[in-house]
Coordinates of N, CA, C and O in Angstrom, one line a residue:
M1 N 252.6 -232.8 49.1 CA 252.4 -234.0 49.6 C 252.6 -233.6 51.3 O 253.3 -232.8 51.6
N2 N 251.5 -234.1 52.1 CA 251.9 -233.9 53.5 C 252.4 -234.8 54.3 O 252.7 -236.2 53.8
R3 N 252.6 -234.9 55.5 CA 253.4 -235.8 56.5 C 252.6 -237.4 56.3 O 253.5 -238.5 56.2
N4 N 251.4 -237.4 56.4 CA 250.6 -238.8 56.3 C 251.0 -239.4 54.8 O 250.9 -240.5 54.8
D5 N 250.9 -238.5 53.7 CA 251.2 -239.2 52.5 C 252.6 -239.9 52.4 O 252.7 -240.9 51.8
Y6 N 253.8 -239.2 53.0 CA 255.0 -239.8 53.0 C 254.9 -240.8 53.7 O 255.8 -242.0 53.7
I7 N 254.4 -241.1 55.2 CA 254.3 -242.0 56.1 C 253.6 -243.4 55.3 O 254.1 -244.5 55.3
E8 N 252.6 -242.9 54.6 CA 251.6 -244.1 53.6 C 252.6 -244.6 52.7 O 252.8 -245.8 52.4
A9 N 253.5 -243.7 52.2 CA 254.3 -244.2 50.8 C 255.3 -245.2 51.6 O 255.8 -246.1 51.2
L10 N 256.0 -244.8 52.7 CA 256.8 -245.7 53.3 C 256.2 -247.0 53.6 O 257.1 -248.1 53.5
N11 N 255.1 -247.0 54.0 CA 254.7 -248.3 54.5 C 254.0 -249.2 53.1 O 254.1 -250.1 53.2
Q12 N 253.4 -248.5 52.3 CA 252.8 -249.1 51.0 C 253.7 -249.5 49.7 O 253.6 -250.4 48.9
L13 N 254.7 -248.3 49.2 CA 255.4 -248.7 48.1 C 256.3 -249.7 48.4 O 256.9 -250.0 49.4
T14 N 256.8 -250.2 47.0 CA 257.9 -251.4 47.2 C 258.9 -250.5 46.9 O 259.1 -249.5 46.6
P15 N 260.2 -251.0 47.5 CA 261.4 -250.4 47.1 C 261.7 -250.2 45.7 O 262.3 -249.3 45.3
E16 N 261.3 -250.9 44.9 CA 261.3 -251.1 43.5 C 260.6 -249.7 42.8 O 261.4 -248.8 41.9
Q17 N 259.8 -249.6 43.6 CA 258.9 -248.4 43.0 C 259.8 -247.1 43.5 O 259.5 -246.0 42.6
I18 N 260.0 -247.0 44.7 CA 260.9 -245.9 45.2 C 262.1 -245.8 44.3 O 262.4 -244.4 44.0
I19 N 263.1 -246.7 44.0 CA 264.0 -246.7 43.0 C 263.8 -246.1 41.7 O 264.4 -245.1 41.3
S20 N 262.6 -246.3 41.2 CA 262.4 -246.1 39.7 C 261.8 -244.4 39.9 O 262.1 -243.8 38.9
S21 N 261.3 -244.1 40.9 CA 260.8 -242.7 40.9 C 262.0 -241.7 41.7 O 261.9 -240.7 41.1
L22 N 262.8 -242.1 42.4 CA 263.7 -241.2 43.0 C 265.2 -241.3 42.8 O 265.8 -240.4 42.6
S23 N 265.4 -242.5 41.7 CA 267.1 -242.3 41.3 C 267.1 -241.7 40.2 O 266.2 -241.2 39.5
N24 N 268.4 -241.7 39.8 CA 269.0 -240.9 38.6 C 269.5 -242.0 37.5 O 270.3 -241.9 36.8
Y25 N 269.0 -243.1 37.9 CA 269.6 -244.3 36.7 C 268.7 -244.1 35.6 O 267.6 -243.7 35.5
N26 N 269.1 -244.7 34.4 CA 268.4 -244.8 33.0 C 267.6 -246.3 33.3 O 267.9 -246.9 34.3
D27 N 266.8 -246.5 32.1 CA 266.2 -247.4 32.1 C 266.9 -248.9 32.6 O 266.6 -249.9 33.1
A28 N 267.9 -248.9 31.7 CA 268.5 -250.2 31.8 C 269.4 -250.5 33.3 O 269.5 -251.5 33.6
Q29 N 269.8 -249.1 33.9 CA 270.4 -249.4 35.4 C 269.5 -249.7 36.3 O 269.7 -250.4 37.4
I30 N 268.3 -249.0 35.9 CA 267.2 -249.5 37.1 C 266.9 -250.9 37.3 O 266.9 -251.3 38.5
D31 N 266.9 -251.7 36.5 CA 266.7 -253.2 36.6 C 267.7 -253.9 37.4 O 267.6 -254.7 38.4
A32 N 269.1 -253.6 37.3 CA 270.0 -254.0 38.1 C 269.9 -253.6 39.5 O 270.2 -254.3 40.4
Q33 N 269.5 -252.3 39.6 CA 269.3 -251.9 40.9 C 268.2 -252.5 41.6 O 268.3 -252.5 42.8
V34 N 267.2 -252.6 40.9 CA 265.9 -253.2 41.5 C 266.4 -254.9 41.9 O 266.0 -255.2 43.0
D35 N 267.2 -255.3 41.3 CA 267.6 -256.7 41.7 C 268.5 -256.7 42.8 O 268.4 -257.7 43.6
R36 N 269.4 -255.8 42.9 CA 270.2 -255.8 44.1 C 269.3 -255.4 45.1 O 269.6 -256.0 46.5
V37 N 268.3 -254.6 45.4 CA 267.4 -254.4 46.4 C 266.5 -255.5 46.6 O 266.2 -256.0 47.8
M38 N 266.2 -256.3 45.6 CA 265.4 -257.8 45.9 C 266.4 -258.7 46.7 O 266.0 -259.3 47.3
R39 N 267.7 -258.7 46.3 CA 268.7 -259.4 47.1 C 268.7 -259.2 48.5 O 268.7 -259.8 49.6
F40 N 268.8 -257.8 48.6 CA 269.1 -257.1 49.9 C 267.7 -257.6 50.8 O 267.8 -258.0 52.0
R41 N 266.6 -257.5 50.2 CA 265.4 -257.8 51.0 C 265.3 -259.4 51.4 O 265.0 -259.6 52.1
L42 N 265.9 -260.0 50.3 CA 265.9 -261.5 50.8 C 266.9 -262.0 51.8 O 266.6 -263.0 52.6
M43 N 267.9 -261.2 51.5 CA 268.8 -261.4 52.7 C 268.6 -261.0 54.2 O 269.0 -261.3 55.3
N44 N 267.4 -260.1 54.3 CA 266.9 -259.6 55.6 C 265.5 -259.6 55.2 O 264.8 -258.9 55.5
P45 N 264.8 -261.2 55.8 CA 263.7 -261.5 55.3 C 262.8 -260.9 56.8 O 261.5 -260.6 56.6
K46 N 263.2 -260.7 57.9 CA 262.5 -260.1 59.0 C 262.3 -258.9 59.1 O 261.7 -258.5 60.0
I47 N 263.1 -258.0 58.4 CA 262.9 -256.6 58.2 C 261.7 -256.2 57.8 O 261.4 -256.6 56.5
K48 N 261.0 -255.0 58.4 CA 259.8 -254.6 57.8 C 260.1 -253.7 56.5 O 261.1 -253.1 56.4
K49 N 259.1 -253.7 55.6 CA 259.2 -252.8 54.3 C 259.4 -251.4 54.8 O 260.3 -251.0 54.0
P50 N 258.8 -250.6 55.5 CA 258.8 -249.4 55.8 C 260.5 -249.2 56.3 O 261.1 -248.0 55.8
L51 N 261.0 -249.9 56.8 CA 262.5 -249.8 57.1 C 263.7 -249.8 56.1 O 264.3 -249.1 55.7
I52 N 263.3 -250.9 55.2 CA 263.7 -251.1 53.9 C 263.9 -249.8 53.2 O 264.6 -249.1 52.5
N53 N 262.5 -249.6 52.9 CA 262.1 -248.3 52.1 C 262.7 -246.8 52.5 O 263.4 -246.3 51.9
G54 N 263.0 -246.7 54.0 CA 263.5 -245.5 54.5 C 265.1 -245.6 54.2 O 265.5 -244.7 54.1
V55 N 265.7 -246.8 54.3 CA 267.0 -247.0 53.9 C 267.4 -246.4 52.6 O 268.1 -245.5 52.2
I56 N 266.4 -247.0 51.6 CA 266.8 -246.6 50.4 C 266.5 -245.1 50.0 O 267.1 -244.3 49.3
V57 N 265.3 -244.5 50.6 CA 265.2 -243.1 50.4 C 266.2 -242.3 50.9 O 266.8 -241.5 50.5
L58 N 266.6 -242.6 52.2 CA 267.7 -242.0 52.7 C 269.2 -241.9 52.0 O 269.8 -241.0 51.5
L59 N 269.3 -243.1 51.3 CA 270.7 -243.4 50.7 C 270.5 -242.6 49.1 O 271.6 -242.0 48.8
L60 N 269.3 -242.5 48.5 CA 269.0 -242.1 47.2 C 269.1 -240.5 47.4 O 269.8 -240.0 46.7
M61 N 268.9 -240.3 48.7 CA 268.8 -238.6 48.6 C 270.4 -238.0 49.2 O 270.8 -237.1 48.6
T62 N 270.9 -239.0 49.7 CA 272.4 -238.6 50.3 C 273.5 -238.7 49.3 O 274.6 -238.4 49.4
H63 N 273.1 -239.6 48.0 CA 274.2 -240.0 47.4 C 273.5 -239.5 45.8 O 273.9 -240.3 45.0
K64 N 273.0 -238.5 45.8 CA 272.6 -237.8 44.4 C 272.0 -238.9 43.5 O 272.3 -239.1 42.4
G65 N 271.1 -239.6 44.2 CA 270.3 -240.3 43.4 C 271.0 -241.7 42.9 O 270.2 -242.3 42.0
K66 N 271.9 -242.1 43.7 CA 272.5 -243.5 43.2 C 272.4 -244.3 44.5 O 272.8 -243.5 45.5
L67 N 272.5 -245.6 44.5 CA 272.5 -246.4 45.6 C 273.9 -247.0 45.6 O 274.6 -247.5 44.6
P68 N 274.6 -246.9 46.9 CA 276.0 -247.2 47.1 C 275.9 -248.8 47.2 O 275.0 -249.4 47.1
N69 N 277.1 -249.4 47.4 CA 277.4 -250.6 47.4 C 276.5 -251.4 48.3 O 275.7 -250.9 49.4
D70 N 276.5 -252.9 48.4 CA 275.5 -253.8 49.4 C 276.1 -253.7 50.7 O 275.3 -253.6 51.7
R71 N 277.2 -253.6 50.9 CA 277.9 -253.4 52.3 C 277.4 -252.0 53.0 O 277.0 -251.9 54.0
Y72 N 277.3 -251.2 52.1 CA 276.7 -249.9 52.7 C 275.4 -249.8 53.1 O 274.7 -249.4 53.9
L73 N 274.6 -250.5 52.0 CA 273.1 -250.7 52.7 C 273.1 -251.4 53.9 O 272.2 -251.0 54.6
K74 N 274.0 -252.6 53.9 CA 273.8 -253.3 55.2 C 274.1 -252.6 56.4 O 273.3 -252.6 57.4
L75 N 275.1 -251.7 56.2 CA 275.6 -251.0 57.3 C 274.4 -249.9 58.0 O 274.5 -249.5 58.8
T76 N 273.9 -249.5 56.7 CA 272.9 -248.3 56.9 C 271.6 -249.0 57.7 O 270.9 -248.1 58.6
L77 N 271.3 -250.0 57.3 CA 270.1 -250.8 58.0 C 270.5 -250.9 59.2 O 269.6 -250.9 60.2
Q78 N 271.6 -251.5 59.7 CA 272.1 -251.8 60.9 C 271.9 -250.6 61.8 O 271.8 -250.5 63.1
S79 N 272.5 -249.4 61.2 CA 272.3 -248.1 62.1 C 270.8 -247.7 62.1 O 270.9 -247.4 63.4
F80 N 270.2 -247.9 61.3 CA 268.8 -247.6 61.7 C 268.3 -248.5 62.8 O 267.4 -247.9 63.4
I81 N 268.5 -249.9 62.8 CA 267.8 -250.6 63.8 C 268.6 -250.5 65.1 O 268.1 -249.9 66.3
S82 N 269.9 -250.6 65.2 CA 270.6 -250.6 66.6 C 270.9 -249.3 67.1 O 270.6 -248.9 68.0
E83 N 271.4 -248.3 66.2 CA 271.8 -246.9 66.8 C 270.6 -246.3 67.0 O 270.6 -245.5 67.9
H84 N 269.8 -245.8 66.0 CA 268.7 -245.1 65.9 C 267.5 -245.4 66.4 O 266.7 -244.6 66.7
K85 N 267.4 -246.9 66.5 CA 266.2 -247.7 67.0 C 264.9 -247.1 66.3 O 263.9 -246.8 66.8
L86 N 265.0 -247.2 64.9 CA 263.8 -246.8 64.1 C 263.1 -248.2 63.9 O 263.7 -249.1 63.3
E87 N 261.5 -247.9 64.1 CA 261.0 -249.0 63.9 C 259.8 -248.8 63.0 O 259.4 -249.3 62.1
S88 N 259.0 -247.7 63.4 CA 257.9 -247.2 62.6 C 258.1 -246.3 61.6 O 259.4 -245.8 61.3
A89 N 257.3 -246.1 60.7 CA 257.6 -245.1 59.3 C 257.5 -243.7 59.9 O 258.0 -243.1 59.2
E90 N 256.7 -243.5 61.1 CA 256.8 -242.1 61.4 C 258.4 -241.7 62.0 O 258.7 -240.5 61.9
D91 N 258.7 -242.6 62.8 CA 260.2 -242.6 63.4 C 261.3 -242.3 61.9 O 262.0 -241.5 62.0
I92 N 260.9 -243.1 61.0 CA 261.8 -243.2 59.9 C 261.7 -241.8 59.2 O 262.9 -241.2 58.8
L93 N 260.7 -241.3 59.0 CA 260.2 -240.2 58.3 C 260.8 -238.8 59.1 O 261.7 -238.3 58.4
D94 N 260.9 -238.9 60.4 CA 261.3 -237.8 61.2 C 262.9 -237.9 61.1 O 263.6 -236.8 61.2
F95 N 263.4 -238.9 61.2 CA 264.9 -239.0 61.0 C 265.5 -238.8 59.5 O 266.6 -238.0 59.5
I96 N 264.7 -239.0 58.7 CA 265.1 -238.5 57.3 C 265.0 -237.3 57.2 O 266.0 -236.5 56.6
I97 N 264.1 -236.5 57.5 CA 263.9 -235.0 57.9 C 265.0 -234.6 58.6 O 265.5 -233.4 58.1
R98 N 265.3 -235.0 59.6 CA 266.3 -234.2 60.6 C 267.8 -234.6 59.7 O 268.4 -233.2 59.7
R99 N 268.0 -235.6 59.2 CA 269.3 -235.8 58.5 C 269.1 -234.8 57.2 O 270.4 -234.1 57.0
K100 N 268.3 -234.6 56.5 CA 268.3 -233.7 55.6 C 268.4 -232.2 55.8 O 269.4 -231.6 55.1
E101 N 268.0 -231.8 57.0 CA 268.1 -230.5 57.6 C 269.6 -230.5 57.9 O 270.3 -229.3 57.8
Y102 N 270.0 -231.4 58.6 CA 271.6 -231.2 58.9 C 272.5 -231.1 57.8 O 273.5 -230.4 57.7
L103 N 272.1 -232.2 56.8 CA 273.1 -232.1 55.5 C 272.9 -230.7 54.8 O 273.9 -230.3 54.5
N104 N 271.8 -230.1 54.6 CA 271.8 -228.7 54.3 C 272.4 -227.8 55.2 O 273.1 -226.9 54.3
K105 N 272.4 -227.7 56.2 CA 273.3 -227.0 57.1 C 274.7 -226.9 56.8 O 275.3 -226.1 56.9
K106 N 275.1 -228.4 56.8 CA 276.8 -228.7 56.4 C 276.9 -228.0 55.2 O 278.0 -227.6 55.1
K107 N 275.9 -227.9 54.2 CA 276.5 -227.7 52.9 C 276.5 -226.2 53.1 O 277.6 -225.6 52.2
E108 N 275.5 -225.5 53.7 CA 275.5 -224.1 53.7 C 276.9 -223.5 54.5 O 277.5 -222.6 53.9
E109 N 277.4 -224.4 55.5 CA 278.4 -224.0 56.3 C 279.9 -224.2 55.5 O 280.7 -223.2 55.4
K110 N 279.7 -225.2 54.7 CA 280.9 -225.7 53.8 C 280.9 -224.3 52.5 O 282.1 -223.7 52.5
Q111 N 279.6 -223.8 52.2 CA 280.0 -222.7 51.0 C 280.4 -221.4 52.0 O 281.1 -220.9 51.0
A112 N 279.9 -221.1 53.1 CA 280.5 -220.1 53.9 C 281.9 -220.0 54.2 O 282.5 -219.1 53.7
N113 N 282.6 -221.4 54.2 CA 284.0 -221.5 54.6 C 284.5 -221.1 53.3 O 285.6 -220.7 53.4
R114 N 284.1 -221.6 52.2 CA 284.6 -221.5 50.8 C 284.7 -220.2 50.6 O 285.8 -219.6 50.1
K115 N 283.6 -219.4 50.8 CA 283.6 -218.0 50.4 C 284.6 -217.2 51.4 O 285.4 -216.3 51.0
S116 N 284.6 -217.7 52.7 CA 285.7 -216.9 53.5 C 287.0 -217.1 53.2 O 287.9 -216.3 53.2
Y117 N 287.4 -218.3 52.8 CA 288.4 -218.8 52.1 C 289.1 -217.9 51.2 O 290.2 -217.4 51.0
Y118 N 288.0 -217.8 50.1 CA 288.4 -217.0 48.7 C 288.6 -215.5 49.3 O 289.5 -214.8 48.7
D119 N 287.7 -215.2 50.1 CA 287.9 -213.7 50.6 C 289.1 -213.4 51.0 O 289.7 -212.2 51.0
N120 N 289.5 -214.0 52.0 CA 290.8 -213.8 52.9 C 292.1 -214.3 52.2 O 293.1 -213.8 52.7
V121 N 291.9 -215.4 51.6 CA 293.4 -216.0 51.1 C 293.5 -215.7 49.7 O 294.7 -215.2 49.3
I122 N 292.6 -216.2 48.9 CA 292.8 -216.1 47.4 C 292.6 -214.5 46.9 O 293.3 -214.3 46.2
N123 N 291.6 -213.8 47.5 CA 291.4 -212.6 47.1 C 291.3 -211.7 48.2 O 290.3 -211.1 48.4
P124 N 292.5 -211.6 49.0 CA 292.4 -210.7 50.3 C 292.3 -209.1 49.9 O 292.5 -208.9 48.6
D125 N 292.0 -208.4 50.7 CA 292.0 -206.8 50.6 C 293.1 -206.3 50.7 O 293.9 -206.5 51.7
V126 N 293.4 -205.6 49.6 CA 294.8 -205.1 49.6 C 294.7 -203.7 49.7 O 295.8 -203.0 49.1
S127 N 293.7 -203.2 49.9 CA 293.3 -201.6 50.2 C 294.5 -201.0 50.8 O 295.1 -199.9 50.7
E128 N 295.0 -201.6 52.1 CA 296.4 -201.2 52.9 C 297.4 -200.8 52.1 O 298.2 -200.1 52.2
V129 N 297.7 -201.9 51.2 CA 298.9 -201.8 50.1 C 298.8 -201.1 49.1 O 299.6 -199.9 48.6
M130 N 297.7 -201.0 48.7 CA 297.2 -200.0 47.2 C 297.1 -198.7 47.7 O 297.4 -197.8 47.0
N131 N 296.7 -198.1 48.9 CA 296.5 -196.6 49.4 C 297.2 -196.6 50.4 O 296.6 -196.3 51.7
P132 N 298.6 -196.7 50.2 CA 299.3 -196.1 51.6 C 299.3 -194.6 52.0 O 299.0 -193.9 51.2
N133 N 299.7 -194.4 53.1 CA 299.7 -192.8 53.5 C 301.0 -192.2 52.9 O 301.9 -193.0 52.5
P134 N 300.7 -190.9 52.7 CA 301.8 -190.1 51.9 C 303.1 -190.2 52.8 O 304.1 -190.2 52.0
E135 N 303.0 -190.4 54.0 CA 304.2 -190.4 54.7 C 305.1 -191.6 54.6 O 306.3 -191.4 54.3
A136 N 304.5 -192.5 54.2 CA 305.1 -193.9 54.1 C 305.7 -193.8 52.5 O 306.7 -194.4 52.3
V137 N 305.0 -193.4 51.6 CA 305.5 -193.2 50.2 C 306.6 -192.0 50.3 O 307.6 -192.6 49.7
N138 N 306.7 -191.1 50.8 CA 307.8 -190.3 51.0 C 309.1 -191.1 51.6 O 310.1 -191.0 51.2
K139 N 308.8 -191.9 52.6 CA 309.8 -192.5 53.3 C 310.3 -193.6 52.3 O 311.9 -193.7 52.3
T140 N 309.9 -194.3 51.8 CA 310.1 -195.2 50.7 C 311.2 -194.7 49.6 O 311.9 -195.2 49.3
R141 N 310.6 -193.5 49.3 CA 311.3 -192.7 48.2 C 312.7 -192.4 48.6 O 313.5 -192.5 47.8
E142 N 312.8 -192.1 49.7 CA 314.1 -191.3 50.4 C 315.1 -192.7 50.3 O 316.1 -192.7 50.2
L143 N 314.5 -193.8 50.8 CA 315.2 -195.0 51.1 C 315.5 -195.5 49.6 O 316.9 -196.2 49.6
L144 N 314.8 -195.3 48.7 CA 315.2 -196.0 47.4 C 316.2 -195.2 46.5 O 316.6 -195.4 45.5
R145 N 316.1 -193.7 47.0 CA 317.2 -192.7 45.9 C 318.7 -193.1 46.2 O 319.0 -193.6 47.4
P146 N 319.2 -193.0 45.2 CA 320.7 -193.3 45.5 C 321.3 -192.3 46.3 O 321.0 -191.0 46.0
K147 N 322.4 -192.7 47.1 CA 322.9 -191.6 48.0 C 324.0 -191.1 47.2 O 324.7 -191.8 46.4
Q148 N 324.0 -189.7 47.3 CA 325.1 -188.9 46.8 C 326.3 -188.5 47.7 O 326.1 -188.4 48.7
Q149 N 327.6 -188.9 47.2 CA 328.6 -188.6 47.8 C 329.3 -187.4 47.7 O 329.3 -186.8 47.1

């Protein structure tokens, strides 16, 4: 799909269609989530459909295909409106793409930090200890020999 297809999807699809196609819910759970979104839409009647769809897409993307609680939905919507000043489907799509790139970058950094921690702390390079120079070995042997009187 190209960019225009995504913009058109934000404008035309219902939130229920988005949930059923992007979420990780089973059939029984989808109905409950659709009811939640319907209530959410009824509580925000002046909000345009692309904005609600953008909130749902972003939250499904960032929460492993599950919608967070109603308060989180409300706060994300407020963030879209007041902080990010998102109004059109194009703006929403750009924001979602930037957010996805940011999250991927953070994930890669986290994995690099884990690898670094493993390499440096859990499995450090012990070659200096395991391969000492002969001088240090001889000195240690002398120190460990019982002293003769």
